[in-house]
Amino acid sequence: MTSIPAPNLVTHPKSSDARGAVSLPVMQGVDSPPRGRTPRTIHYLRLSLTRGCSMRCTYCRPEFDFGADPPALDRGDLVFLVGHLHGRFGLRKLRLTGGEPTTRRDLPEIVDAVAGLGVKDVAMTTNGLTLTRQARTLHNAGLRRVNVSVDTLDAHRFTALTGVDGVDRVLAGIDAALAAGLAVKLNAVVVRGQNEVDLMALLRYAASMNLTLRLIELMPMGPLASAWGRRYVSEAQMRNQLERDGVRRFVPLPGQSHRSDAARLYRAELDDGGTATVGFITPMSEHFCDDCDRLRLTADGEVYPCLMDAPRGNVTDAVRRRDPGAIDAVLNDAYGQKADAHPPTGPAIMTHLGG
Ligand code: SAM
C-alpha cells in the first residue's frame, strides 16, 4: 500500500435535479487514487469467457457493439492460466462471466477442467436464457452457483431493456438451475425510467422462491457513461421505492463482509407478513474498494485490477508460451495497480468485461 494521501473522490452523486438526474461523479484533487498492492494471494478471479452476448441490454451493451471475434485465449490457455493461479496464488473462487458465458460452446468442458483443478468455488453470472438446456450439464461438470440477471418480470419492459422477448425463458431457467442443484442468486441493475417500478415485484418473486435478490447501482461505463446521470438510481432511492411499494422495514443481516458478497444484505419485512432477503451493491454511493480482492480477466487476456479501471496488462503471450514467470510479472503488475477507490468512470464496455 502506498502512503499517498487519499484523494477527495466524490463517488456520492451530490447534485440531483427534481427528477433525480445526477451528474457524472468527479475525482477532485489528484489525477488518480493511490495504487499499490502485492498479490501474495489472488483468491478471486472473474473470468470473462467471451465478448459475445445473446442480449443487448440498453445500459450494458452499446448499439455499435456487434458480435464477437473468437477470443484470444482458447480453452487450453484458460485452463492453464486458472491452474497457474490456483497453484501459485491460491485461487479459491472463479466466477465465469461474459458477454454471456453460456454462448461459449465449450463452456461445460471449461467448467469440468477448472473444477478438476481443485478450484473450490466455480460460479457463473448469466442472463439465464439457456439454463433450461444447460443447467444440469453444467452442474454435472462442477458448476455450483449461478447469479442470474433479471432486471424486471414485466414481459414488455424486459424486452425493451434486453432486446429479447425472453423473461419466461429466464424464469424457467431459474427453475431448471434449482432443480439441477445449483445455488441461485438474482441480480438486477436498477435503471431510472426502465425498471425502478419493478423492484417490489422482483422482491416478491425472490421471496416466493426463497432466493436472494441483489439490486445493483448502475456504473458509468465506456460509451454509455454519458447516459449515466439520467439513468442512475442510488441505494437510498431503491429503498424508498421499495418502502413505498410494500417493504415495511429493512433489518441488516449480521456478520457480513464485502469479500464474501459485494452486496450489503437485509431481511426485508413485507406488508403481506412475508420476508425476503435483499442486497444492495453500491459501487457509486458507497464503494467497497478497500475490501476488493478480485482480479478480472477478459477472454482476450486483458487483466483489469478493477471493473472501472483500464486494463493493466495482457497475459495472452505469456499464457500461450506457458511461461509462469511472465504470467506472474503481468499479474503482479496489474494487481499492484489496484486502487483504494475506483476511478469515477470506467473505460470498458461492460459486455466485454463482465460486470
Ligand atoms: N451476460 C451475463 C449476465 O447477463 O449476467 C454476464 C455479463 S453481464 C455484463 C454481468 C452483470 O453486469 C449483469 O448483472 C448486468 O446487469 C451487469 N451490468 C451491466 N452493465 C452494468 C452497469 N453499467 N453497471 C452495473 N452493472 C452492470
mmCIF file of C-alpha atoms and ligand atoms in Angstrom:
data_model
loop_
_atom_site.group_PDB
_atom_site.id
_atom_site.type_symbol
_atom_site.label_atom_id
_atom_site.label_comp_id
_atom_site.label_asym_id
_atom_site.label_seq_id
_atom_site.Cartn_x
_atom_site.Cartn_y
_atom_site.Cartn_z
ATOM 1 C CA MET A 1 0.000 0.000 0.000
ATOM 2 C CA THR A 2 1.416 3.418 -0.865
ATOM 3 C CA SER A 3 1.329 6.329 1.533
ATOM 4 C CA ILE A 4 -0.105 8.792 -0.983
ATOM 5 C CA PRO A 5 -2.925 10.666 0.750
ATOM 6 C CA ALA A 6 -6.417 9.560 -0.192
ATOM 7 C CA PRO A 7 -7.966 11.718 -2.929
ATOM 8 C CA ASN A 8 -11.184 13.558 -2.450
ATOM 9 C CA LEU A 9 -13.112 11.113 -4.562
ATOM 10 C CA VAL A 10 -16.705 12.167 -4.950
ATOM 11 C CA THR A 11 -18.422 8.905 -5.624
ATOM 12 C CA HIS A 12 -21.591 10.012 -3.863
ATOM 13 C CA PRO A 13 -23.523 11.858 -6.536
ATOM 14 C CA LYS A 14 -24.413 15.027 -4.678
ATOM 15 C CA SER A 15 -26.227 17.158 -7.193
ATOM 16 C CA SER A 16 -29.583 15.944 -8.314
ATOM 17 C CA ASP A 17 -32.399 17.781 -10.027
ATOM 18 C CA ALA A 18 -36.086 17.367 -9.324
ATOM 19 C CA ARG A 19 -36.292 14.163 -11.354
ATOM 20 C CA GLY A 20 -33.299 12.749 -9.515
ATOM 21 C CA ALA A 21 -30.946 13.042 -12.503
ATOM 22 C CA VAL A 22 -27.358 13.322 -11.317
ATOM 23 C CA SER A 23 -24.141 14.452 -12.902
ATOM 24 C CA LEU A 24 -21.174 12.183 -13.545
ATOM 25 C CA PRO A 25 -19.063 11.619 -10.442
ATOM 26 C CA VAL A 26 -15.830 13.570 -10.465
ATOM 27 C CA MET A 27 -12.435 12.989 -8.932
ATOM 28 C CA GLN A 28 -11.099 16.040 -7.159
ATOM 29 C CA GLY A 29 -7.609 16.977 -6.113
ATOM 30 C CA VAL A 30 -5.491 14.289 -7.729
ATOM 31 C CA ASP A 31 -5.432 12.581 -11.085
ATOM 32 C CA SER A 32 -5.817 9.072 -9.798
ATOM 33 C CA PRO A 33 -6.346 7.333 -6.480
ATOM 34 C CA PRO A 34 -3.444 5.692 -4.651
ATOM 35 C CA ARG A 35 -2.424 2.355 -6.019
ATOM 36 C CA GLY A 36 -0.298 -0.497 -4.901
ATOM 37 C CA ARG A 37 -0.972 -3.926 -3.507
ATOM 38 C CA THR A 38 1.072 -7.080 -3.671
ATOM 39 C CA PRO A 39 -0.723 -10.250 -4.665
ATOM 40 C CA ARG A 40 0.510 -12.629 -2.038
ATOM 41 C CA THR A 41 -2.752 -14.323 -2.837
ATOM 42 C CA ILE A 42 -5.239 -13.943 -5.663
ATOM 43 C CA HIS A 43 -8.239 -15.692 -4.234
ATOM 44 C CA TYR A 44 -10.901 -14.464 -6.578
ATOM 45 C CA LEU A 45 -10.810 -14.289 -10.385
ATOM 46 C CA ARG A 46 -13.643 -13.085 -12.559
ATOM 47 C CA LEU A 47 -13.086 -14.512 -15.990
ATOM 48 C CA SER A 48 -14.980 -13.191 -18.998
ATOM 49 C CA LEU A 49 -15.219 -16.067 -21.469
ATOM 50 C CA THR A 50 -16.481 -14.107 -24.461
ATOM 51 C CA ARG A 51 -17.426 -10.622 -25.601
ATOM 52 C CA GLY A 52 -20.480 -12.071 -27.281
ATOM 53 C CA CYS A 53 -23.890 -11.801 -25.665
ATOM 54 C CA SER A 54 -27.349 -13.076 -26.538
ATOM 55 C CA MET A 55 -28.922 -9.882 -25.178
ATOM 56 C CA ARG A 56 -28.474 -6.203 -25.813
ATOM 57 C CA CYS A 57 -29.255 -4.528 -22.505
ATOM 58 C CA THR A 58 -29.629 -0.816 -23.031
ATOM 59 C CA TYR A 59 -27.359 0.113 -20.111
ATOM 60 C CA CYS A 60 -24.688 -2.529 -20.781
ATOM 61 C CA ARG A 61 -24.036 -3.012 -24.488
ATOM 62 C CA PRO A 62 -23.656 -0.047 -26.836
ATOM 63 C CA GLU A 63 -25.562 -0.134 -30.112
ATOM 64 C CA PHE A 64 -22.382 -0.327 -32.185
ATOM 65 C CA ASP A 65 -21.169 -3.474 -30.421
ATOM 66 C CA PHE A 66 -21.764 -6.298 -32.910
ATOM 67 C CA GLY A 67 -20.926 -9.957 -32.449
ATOM 68 C CA ALA A 68 -17.597 -11.161 -31.164
ATOM 69 C CA ASP A 69 -14.279 -12.220 -32.648
ATOM 70 C CA PRO A 70 -13.023 -15.577 -31.458
ATOM 71 C CA PRO A 71 -11.418 -14.926 -28.071
ATOM 72 C CA ALA A 72 -7.629 -14.797 -27.952
ATOM 73 C CA LEU A 73 -7.412 -17.386 -25.174
ATOM 74 C CA ASP A 74 -8.607 -20.848 -26.120
ATOM 75 C CA ARG A 75 -9.803 -23.425 -23.641
ATOM 76 C CA GLY A 76 -6.324 -24.879 -23.097
ATOM 77 C CA ASP A 77 -4.952 -21.403 -22.418
ATOM 78 C CA LEU A 78 -7.694 -20.582 -19.940
ATOM 79 C CA VAL A 79 -7.329 -23.827 -18.068
ATOM 80 C CA PHE A 80 -3.553 -23.433 -17.913
ATOM 81 C CA LEU A 81 -3.939 -19.921 -16.534
ATOM 82 C CA VAL A 82 -6.510 -20.892 -13.933
ATOM 83 C CA GLY A 83 -4.324 -23.852 -12.920
ATOM 84 C CA HIS A 84 -1.398 -21.487 -12.518
ATOM 85 C CA LEU A 85 -3.426 -19.055 -10.402
ATOM 86 C CA HIS A 86 -4.645 -21.916 -8.253
ATOM 87 C CA GLY A 87 -1.186 -23.396 -7.708
ATOM 88 C CA ARG A 88 0.792 -20.168 -7.397
ATOM 89 C CA PHE A 89 -1.631 -17.712 -5.766
ATOM 90 C CA GLY A 90 -4.141 -19.973 -4.007
ATOM 91 C CA LEU A 91 -7.104 -19.147 -6.252
ATOM 92 C CA ARG A 92 -10.237 -20.346 -4.467
ATOM 93 C CA LYS A 93 -13.057 -18.644 -6.268
ATOM 94 C CA LEU A 94 -13.647 -18.420 -10.003
ATOM 95 C CA ARG A 95 -16.623 -16.630 -11.493
ATOM 96 C CA LEU A 96 -17.250 -17.195 -15.194
ATOM 97 C CA THR A 97 -18.901 -14.297 -16.921
ATOM 98 C CA GLY A 98 -19.051 -12.602 -20.308
ATOM 99 C CA GLY A 99 -20.551 -11.338 -22.578
ATOM 100 C CA GLU A 100 -22.814 -14.263 -21.998
ATOM 101 C CA PRO A 101 -20.732 -17.265 -20.863
ATOM 102 C CA THR A 102 -23.360 -19.779 -21.950
ATOM 103 C CA THR A 103 -22.830 -18.736 -25.590
ATOM 104 C CA ARG A 104 -19.367 -20.264 -25.446
ATOM 105 C CA ARG A 105 -19.768 -23.758 -26.861
ATOM 106 C CA ASP A 106 -17.005 -25.305 -24.802
ATOM 107 C CA LEU A 107 -18.411 -23.967 -21.507
ATOM 108 C CA PRO A 108 -19.100 -27.433 -19.996
ATOM 109 C CA GLU A 109 -15.556 -28.542 -20.843
ATOM 110 C CA ILE A 110 -14.112 -25.361 -19.320
ATOM 111 C CA VAL A 111 -16.140 -25.859 -16.136
ATOM 112 C CA ASP A 112 -15.144 -29.502 -15.953
ATOM 113 C CA ALA A 113 -11.452 -28.681 -16.365
ATOM 114 C CA VAL A 114 -11.281 -25.836 -13.854
ATOM 115 C CA ALA A 115 -13.335 -27.712 -11.276
ATOM 116 C CA GLY A 116 -10.977 -30.663 -11.802
ATOM 117 C CA LEU A 117 -8.031 -28.443 -10.896
ATOM 118 C CA GLY A 118 -9.406 -28.164 -7.390
ATOM 119 C CA VAL A 119 -10.735 -24.590 -7.530
ATOM 120 C CA LYS A 120 -13.248 -24.784 -4.693
ATOM 121 C CA ASP A 121 -15.890 -22.367 -5.805
ATOM 122 C CA VAL A 122 -16.775 -22.316 -9.506
ATOM 123 C CA ALA A 123 -19.632 -19.921 -10.188
ATOM 124 C CA MET A 124 -21.152 -18.184 -13.198
ATOM 125 C CA THR A 125 -23.039 -14.999 -13.958
ATOM 126 C CA THR A 126 -25.587 -15.483 -16.721
ATOM 127 C CA ASN A 127 -28.645 -13.954 -18.316
ATOM 128 C CA GLY A 128 -30.328 -17.328 -17.754
ATOM 129 C CA LEU A 129 -31.793 -17.626 -21.250
ATOM 130 C CA THR A 130 -30.473 -21.137 -21.875
ATOM 131 C CA LEU A 131 -30.304 -22.598 -18.382
ATOM 132 C CA THR A 132 -33.254 -24.908 -19.044
ATOM 133 C CA ARG A 133 -30.997 -26.670 -21.530
ATOM 134 C CA GLN A 134 -27.650 -26.307 -19.813
ATOM 135 C CA ALA A 135 -28.114 -26.258 -16.035
ATOM 136 C CA ARG A 136 -27.829 -29.992 -15.438
ATOM 137 C CA THR A 137 -24.805 -30.440 -17.704
ATOM 138 C CA LEU A 138 -23.041 -27.532 -16.040
ATOM 139 C CA HIS A 139 -23.806 -28.821 -12.566
ATOM 140 C CA ASN A 140 -22.510 -32.249 -13.534
ATOM 141 C CA ALA A 141 -19.350 -30.566 -14.847
ATOM 142 C CA GLY A 142 -18.701 -28.935 -11.458
ATOM 143 C CA LEU A 143 -20.532 -25.605 -11.508
ATOM 144 C CA ARG A 144 -22.063 -24.920 -8.113
ATOM 145 C CA ARG A 145 -23.580 -21.432 -8.190
ATOM 146 C CA VAL A 146 -25.199 -19.109 -10.696
ATOM 147 C CA ASN A 147 -26.140 -15.469 -10.447
ATOM 148 C CA VAL A 148 -28.977 -14.848 -12.863
ATOM 149 C CA SER A 149 -29.520 -11.332 -14.139
ATOM 150 C CA VAL A 150 -33.196 -10.448 -14.311
ATOM 151 C CA ASP A 151 -33.993 -6.759 -14.243
ATOM 152 C CA THR A 152 -37.787 -6.954 -14.461
ATOM 153 C CA LEU A 153 -40.541 -9.565 -14.557
ATOM 154 C CA ASP A 154 -42.681 -7.428 -16.833
ATOM 155 C CA ALA A 155 -42.529 -9.014 -20.295
ATOM 156 C CA HIS A 156 -42.829 -5.736 -22.165
ATOM 157 C CA ARG A 157 -40.185 -3.911 -20.138
ATOM 158 C CA PHE A 158 -37.917 -6.977 -20.192
ATOM 159 C CA THR A 159 -37.946 -6.919 -23.987
ATOM 160 C CA ALA A 160 -37.336 -3.169 -24.065
ATOM 161 C CA LEU A 161 -34.391 -3.482 -21.667
ATOM 162 C CA THR A 162 -32.715 -6.560 -23.100
ATOM 163 C CA GLY A 163 -33.789 -6.665 -26.748
ATOM 164 C CA VAL A 164 -35.082 -10.218 -26.202
ATOM 165 C CA ASP A 165 -38.648 -11.372 -25.572
ATOM 166 C CA GLY A 166 -37.389 -13.864 -23.006
ATOM 167 C CA VAL A 167 -38.469 -13.286 -19.420
ATOM 168 C CA ASP A 168 -40.396 -16.576 -19.335
ATOM 169 C CA ARG A 169 -37.331 -18.443 -20.564
ATOM 170 C CA VAL A 170 -35.208 -16.829 -17.860
ATOM 171 C CA LEU A 171 -37.689 -17.777 -15.134
ATOM 172 C CA ALA A 172 -37.832 -21.328 -16.461
ATOM 173 C CA GLY A 173 -34.028 -21.284 -16.462
ATOM 174 C CA ILE A 174 -34.012 -20.346 -12.775
ATOM 175 C CA ASP A 175 -36.345 -23.279 -12.039
ATOM 176 C CA ALA A 176 -34.054 -25.582 -14.013
ATOM 177 C CA ALA A 177 -30.947 -24.337 -12.224
ATOM 178 C CA LEU A 178 -32.532 -25.002 -8.827
ATOM 179 C CA ALA A 179 -33.749 -28.416 -9.941
ATOM 180 C CA ALA A 180 -30.230 -29.255 -11.104
ATOM 181 C CA GLY A 181 -28.846 -28.447 -7.652
ATOM 182 C CA LEU A 182 -27.266 -25.071 -8.417
ATOM 183 C CA ALA A 183 -27.392 -22.319 -5.796
ATOM 184 C CA VAL A 184 -29.052 -19.280 -7.376
ATOM 185 C CA LYS A 185 -28.954 -15.545 -6.670
ATOM 186 C CA LEU A 186 -30.869 -12.932 -8.612
ATOM 187 C CA ASN A 187 -29.200 -9.737 -9.836
ATOM 188 C CA ALA A 188 -30.978 -6.645 -11.097
ATOM 189 C CA VAL A 189 -29.378 -3.403 -12.211
ATOM 190 C CA VAL A 190 -31.772 -0.567 -11.462
ATOM 191 C CA VAL A 191 -32.179 1.940 -14.278
ATOM 192 C CA ARG A 192 -34.259 5.094 -13.987
ATOM 193 C CA GLY A 193 -37.256 5.088 -16.282
ATOM 194 C CA GLN A 194 -36.745 1.434 -17.171
ATOM 195 C CA ASN A 195 -37.252 -0.805 -14.157
ATOM 196 C CA GLU A 196 -37.338 1.056 -10.838
ATOM 197 C CA VAL A 197 -41.090 0.409 -10.718
ATOM 198 C CA ASP A 198 -40.383 -3.327 -10.885
ATOM 199 C CA LEU A 199 -38.342 -3.732 -7.724
ATOM 200 C CA MET A 200 -41.196 -4.826 -5.471
ATOM 201 C CA ALA A 201 -42.406 -7.459 -7.955
ATOM 202 C CA LEU A 202 -38.843 -8.774 -8.185
ATOM 203 C CA LEU A 203 -38.593 -8.889 -4.400
ATOM 204 C CA ARG A 204 -41.905 -10.717 -4.008
ATOM 205 C CA TYR A 205 -40.782 -13.214 -6.645
ATOM 206 C CA ALA A 206 -37.435 -13.691 -4.833
ATOM 207 C CA ALA A 207 -39.332 -14.226 -1.554
ATOM 208 C CA SER A 208 -41.626 -16.779 -3.177
ATOM 209 C CA MET A 209 -38.589 -18.688 -4.484
ATOM 210 C CA ASN A 210 -36.598 -18.256 -1.260
ATOM 211 C CA LEU A 211 -33.814 -16.556 -3.244
ATOM 212 C CA THR A 212 -31.666 -13.513 -2.510
ATOM 213 C CA LEU A 213 -32.279 -10.523 -4.759
ATOM 214 C CA ARG A 214 -29.332 -8.160 -5.228
ATOM 215 C CA LEU A 215 -30.085 -4.698 -6.545
ATOM 216 C CA ILE A 216 -27.145 -3.053 -8.273
ATOM 217 C CA GLU A 217 -26.362 0.611 -8.768
ATOM 218 C CA LEU A 218 -25.626 1.487 -12.378
ATOM 219 C CA MET A 219 -21.987 2.301 -13.115
ATOM 220 C CA PRO A 220 -20.885 4.802 -15.760
ATOM 221 C CA MET A 221 -19.087 2.548 -18.209
ATOM 222 C CA GLY A 222 -17.460 3.163 -21.573
ATOM 223 C CA PRO A 223 -19.511 4.985 -24.178
ATOM 224 C CA LEU A 224 -22.674 4.538 -22.096
ATOM 225 C CA ALA A 225 -21.252 6.649 -19.272
ATOM 226 C CA SER A 226 -22.712 9.797 -20.810
ATOM 227 C CA ALA A 227 -26.241 8.487 -20.123
ATOM 228 C CA TRP A 228 -25.441 7.529 -16.533
ATOM 229 C CA GLY A 229 -26.627 10.765 -14.904
ATOM 230 C CA ARG A 230 -30.193 10.375 -16.067
ATOM 231 C CA ARG A 231 -30.277 6.606 -15.540
ATOM 232 C CA TYR A 232 -28.636 6.199 -12.132
ATOM 233 C CA VAL A 233 -30.714 5.150 -9.106
ATOM 234 C CA SER A 234 -28.964 5.140 -5.719
ATOM 235 C CA GLU A 235 -29.445 2.586 -2.966
ATOM 236 C CA ALA A 236 -31.364 5.190 -0.960
ATOM 237 C CA GLN A 237 -33.737 5.743 -3.867
ATOM 238 C CA MET A 238 -34.194 1.984 -4.340
ATOM 239 C CA ARG A 239 -35.058 1.588 -0.655
ATOM 240 C CA ASN A 240 -37.526 4.463 -0.802
ATOM 241 C CA GLN A 241 -39.187 2.900 -3.809
ATOM 242 C CA LEU A 242 -39.441 -0.461 -2.039
ATOM 243 C CA GLU A 243 -40.802 1.160 1.105
ATOM 244 C CA ARG A 244 -43.491 2.899 -0.957
ATOM 245 C CA ASP A 245 -44.353 -0.367 -2.695
ATOM 246 C CA GLY A 246 -44.544 -2.820 0.205
ATOM 247 C CA VAL A 247 -41.423 -3.193 2.370
ATOM 248 C CA ARG A 248 -42.188 -2.300 5.995
ATOM 249 C CA ARG A 249 -38.635 -2.491 7.314
ATOM 250 C CA PHE A 250 -35.074 -3.409 6.299
ATOM 251 C CA VAL A 251 -33.190 -5.299 9.001
ATOM 252 C CA PRO A 252 -29.423 -5.613 8.359
ATOM 253 C CA LEU A 253 -28.175 -9.190 8.366
ATOM 254 C CA PRO A 254 -25.295 -9.727 10.790
ATOM 255 C CA GLY A 255 -21.766 -10.921 10.043
ATOM 256 C CA GLN A 256 -21.290 -9.623 6.522
ATOM 257 C CA SER A 257 -18.154 -8.821 4.567
ATOM 258 C CA HIS A 258 -17.700 -7.478 1.053
ATOM 259 C CA ARG A 259 -15.205 -10.261 0.492
ATOM 260 C CA SER A 260 -17.909 -12.890 0.691
ATOM 261 C CA ASP A 261 -20.598 -10.851 -1.077
ATOM 262 C CA ALA A 262 -20.383 -7.481 -2.792
ATOM 263 C CA ALA A 263 -23.912 -6.790 -1.555
ATOM 264 C CA ARG A 264 -24.955 -5.431 1.841
ATOM 265 C CA LEU A 265 -27.763 -7.775 2.819
ATOM 266 C CA TYR A 266 -31.020 -7.092 4.648
ATOM 267 C CA ARG A 267 -34.050 -9.023 5.712
ATOM 268 C CA ALA A 268 -36.934 -7.109 4.191
ATOM 269 C CA GLU A 269 -40.184 -7.387 6.125
ATOM 270 C CA LEU A 270 -43.061 -7.195 3.673
ATOM 271 C CA ASP A 271 -46.552 -5.758 4.042
ATOM 272 C CA ASP A 272 -48.087 -9.209 3.468
ATOM 273 C CA GLY A 273 -46.293 -10.605 6.534
ATOM 274 C CA GLY A 274 -43.617 -12.355 4.474
ATOM 275 C CA THR A 275 -39.882 -11.704 4.415
ATOM 276 C CA ALA A 276 -37.285 -11.546 1.659
ATOM 277 C CA THR A 277 -33.509 -11.266 1.542
ATOM 278 C CA VAL A 278 -32.384 -8.254 -0.434
ATOM 279 C CA GLY A 279 -28.872 -6.941 -1.033
ATOM 280 C CA PHE A 280 -27.658 -3.621 -2.376
ATOM 281 C CA ILE A 281 -24.478 -3.378 -4.406
ATOM 282 C CA THR A 282 -23.392 0.230 -4.179
ATOM 283 C CA PRO A 283 -20.295 0.921 -6.258
ATOM 284 C CA MET A 284 -21.354 4.543 -6.754
ATOM 285 C CA SER A 285 -22.961 5.696 -3.496
ATOM 286 C CA GLU A 286 -20.632 3.755 -1.198
ATOM 287 C CA HIS A 287 -17.797 1.886 -2.822
ATOM 288 C CA PHE A 288 -16.177 -1.142 -1.204
ATOM 289 C CA CYS A 289 -12.780 -0.997 -2.922
ATOM 290 C CA ASP A 290 -10.880 -1.496 0.345
ATOM 291 C CA ASP A 291 -12.373 -4.948 0.621
ATOM 292 C CA CYS A 292 -11.974 -5.873 -3.034
ATOM 293 C CA ASP A 293 -9.550 -8.701 -3.748
ATOM 294 C CA ARG A 294 -10.910 -9.521 -7.193
ATOM 295 C CA LEU A 295 -8.887 -9.645 -10.351
ATOM 296 C CA ARG A 296 -10.633 -9.564 -13.722
ATOM 297 C CA LEU A 297 -9.545 -11.088 -16.962
ATOM 298 C CA THR A 298 -11.113 -10.910 -20.407
ATOM 299 C CA ALA A 299 -11.183 -13.675 -22.988
ATOM 300 C CA ASP A 300 -8.609 -11.602 -24.837
ATOM 301 C CA GLY A 301 -6.180 -11.852 -21.955
ATOM 302 C CA GLU A 302 -6.541 -8.296 -20.657
ATOM 303 C CA VAL A 303 -6.075 -8.009 -16.910
ATOM 304 C CA TYR A 304 -8.198 -5.477 -15.026
ATOM 305 C CA PRO A 305 -7.391 -4.722 -11.385
ATOM 306 C CA CYS A 306 -10.822 -3.084 -11.121
ATOM 307 C CA LEU A 307 -14.097 -3.114 -13.038
ATOM 308 C CA MET A 308 -13.852 0.630 -13.513
ATOM 309 C CA ASP A 309 -10.164 0.858 -14.307
ATOM 310 C CA ALA A 310 -8.224 0.486 -17.556
ATOM 311 C CA PRO A 311 -6.666 -2.879 -18.379
ATOM 312 C CA ARG A 312 -3.227 -3.051 -16.778
ATOM 313 C CA GLY A 313 -1.572 -5.725 -18.886
ATOM 314 C CA ASN A 314 -2.265 -8.681 -21.128
ATOM 315 C CA VAL A 315 -1.341 -12.275 -20.347
ATOM 316 C CA THR A 316 -2.076 -13.743 -23.778
ATOM 317 C CA ASP A 317 1.538 -14.065 -24.963
ATOM 318 C CA ALA A 318 2.776 -15.334 -21.624
ATOM 319 C CA VAL A 319 -0.014 -17.909 -21.401
ATOM 320 C CA ARG A 320 0.472 -19.114 -24.967
ATOM 321 C CA ARG A 321 4.166 -19.594 -24.196
ATOM 322 C CA ARG A 322 3.192 -21.403 -20.955
ATOM 323 C CA ASP A 323 5.625 -19.095 -19.195
ATOM 324 C CA PRO A 324 4.748 -18.868 -15.472
ATOM 325 C CA GLY A 325 7.336 -16.164 -14.750
ATOM 326 C CA ALA A 326 5.994 -13.908 -17.487
ATOM 327 C CA ILE A 327 2.393 -14.527 -16.347
ATOM 328 C CA ASP A 328 3.349 -13.597 -12.774
ATOM 329 C CA ALA A 329 5.014 -10.413 -13.974
ATOM 330 C CA VAL A 330 1.807 -9.272 -15.717
ATOM 331 C CA LEU A 331 -0.432 -10.285 -12.816
ATOM 332 C CA ASN A 332 1.809 -8.731 -10.167
ATOM 333 C CA ASP A 333 1.926 -5.509 -12.086
ATOM 334 C CA ALA A 334 -1.846 -5.415 -12.619
ATOM 335 C CA TYR A 335 -2.736 -6.392 -9.055
ATOM 336 C CA GLY A 336 -0.225 -3.851 -7.795
ATOM 337 C CA GLN A 337 -2.287 -1.166 -9.504
ATOM 338 C CA LYS A 338 -5.410 -1.877 -7.506
ATOM 339 C CA ALA A 339 -6.537 1.478 -6.160
ATOM 340 C CA ASP A 340 -8.051 2.405 -2.799
ATOM 341 C CA ALA A 341 -11.025 3.889 -4.611
ATOM 342 C CA HIS A 342 -12.227 3.210 -8.131
ATOM 343 C CA PRO A 343 -11.991 5.895 -10.825
ATOM 344 C CA PRO A 344 -15.169 7.914 -11.360
ATOM 345 C CA THR A 345 -15.990 6.314 -14.701
ATOM 346 C CA GLY A 346 -14.886 3.052 -16.270
ATOM 347 C CA PRO A 347 -13.414 2.878 -19.767
ATOM 348 C CA ALA A 348 -14.556 -0.672 -20.529
ATOM 349 C CA ILE A 349 -17.700 -1.831 -22.248
ATOM 350 C CA MET A 350 -19.403 -3.914 -19.570
ATOM 351 C CA THR A 351 -20.492 -6.537 -22.104
ATOM 352 C CA HIS A 352 -16.809 -7.302 -22.702
ATOM 353 C CA LEU A 353 -15.603 -7.229 -19.121
ATOM 354 C CA GLY A 354 -18.451 -9.000 -17.425
ATOM 355 C CA GLY A 355 -19.859 -6.994 -14.518
HETATM 356 N N1 SAM B 1 -24.400 -11.963 -19.594
HETATM 357 C C1 SAM B 1 -24.243 -12.197 -18.206
HETATM 358 C C2 SAM B 1 -25.385 -11.580 -17.427
HETATM 359 O O1 SAM B 1 -26.337 -11.128 -18.037
HETATM 360 O O2 SAM B 1 -25.345 -11.610 -16.207
HETATM 361 C C3 SAM B 1 -22.896 -11.774 -17.639
HETATM 362 C C4 SAM B 1 -22.326 -10.481 -18.084
HETATM 363 S S1 SAM B 1 -23.219 -9.058 -17.544
HETATM 364 C C5 SAM B 1 -22.164 -7.787 -18.131
HETATM 365 C C6 SAM B 1 -22.926 -9.108 -15.799
HETATM 366 C C7 SAM B 1 -23.734 -8.169 -14.958
HETATM 367 O O3 SAM B 1 -23.315 -6.845 -15.193
HETATM 368 C C8 SAM B 1 -25.231 -8.206 -15.222
HETATM 369 O O4 SAM B 1 -25.909 -8.395 -13.994
HETATM 370 C C9 SAM B 1 -25.501 -6.821 -15.758
HETATM 371 O O5 SAM B 1 -26.791 -6.394 -15.448
HETATM 372 C C10 SAM B 1 -24.435 -6.016 -15.050
HETATM 373 N N2 SAM B 1 -24.156 -4.717 -15.662
HETATM 374 C C11 SAM B 1 -24.051 -4.417 -16.960
HETATM 375 N N3 SAM B 1 -23.790 -3.106 -17.150
HETATM 376 C C12 SAM B 1 -23.740 -2.550 -15.912
HETATM 377 C C13 SAM B 1 -23.503 -1.238 -15.428
HETATM 378 N N4 SAM B 1 -23.257 -0.218 -16.253
HETATM 379 N N5 SAM B 1 -23.498 -1.035 -14.102
HETATM 380 C C14 SAM B 1 -23.733 -2.065 -13.240
HETATM 381 N N6 SAM B 1 -23.953 -3.324 -13.647
HETATM 382 C C15 SAM B 1 -23.964 -3.572 -14.957
#
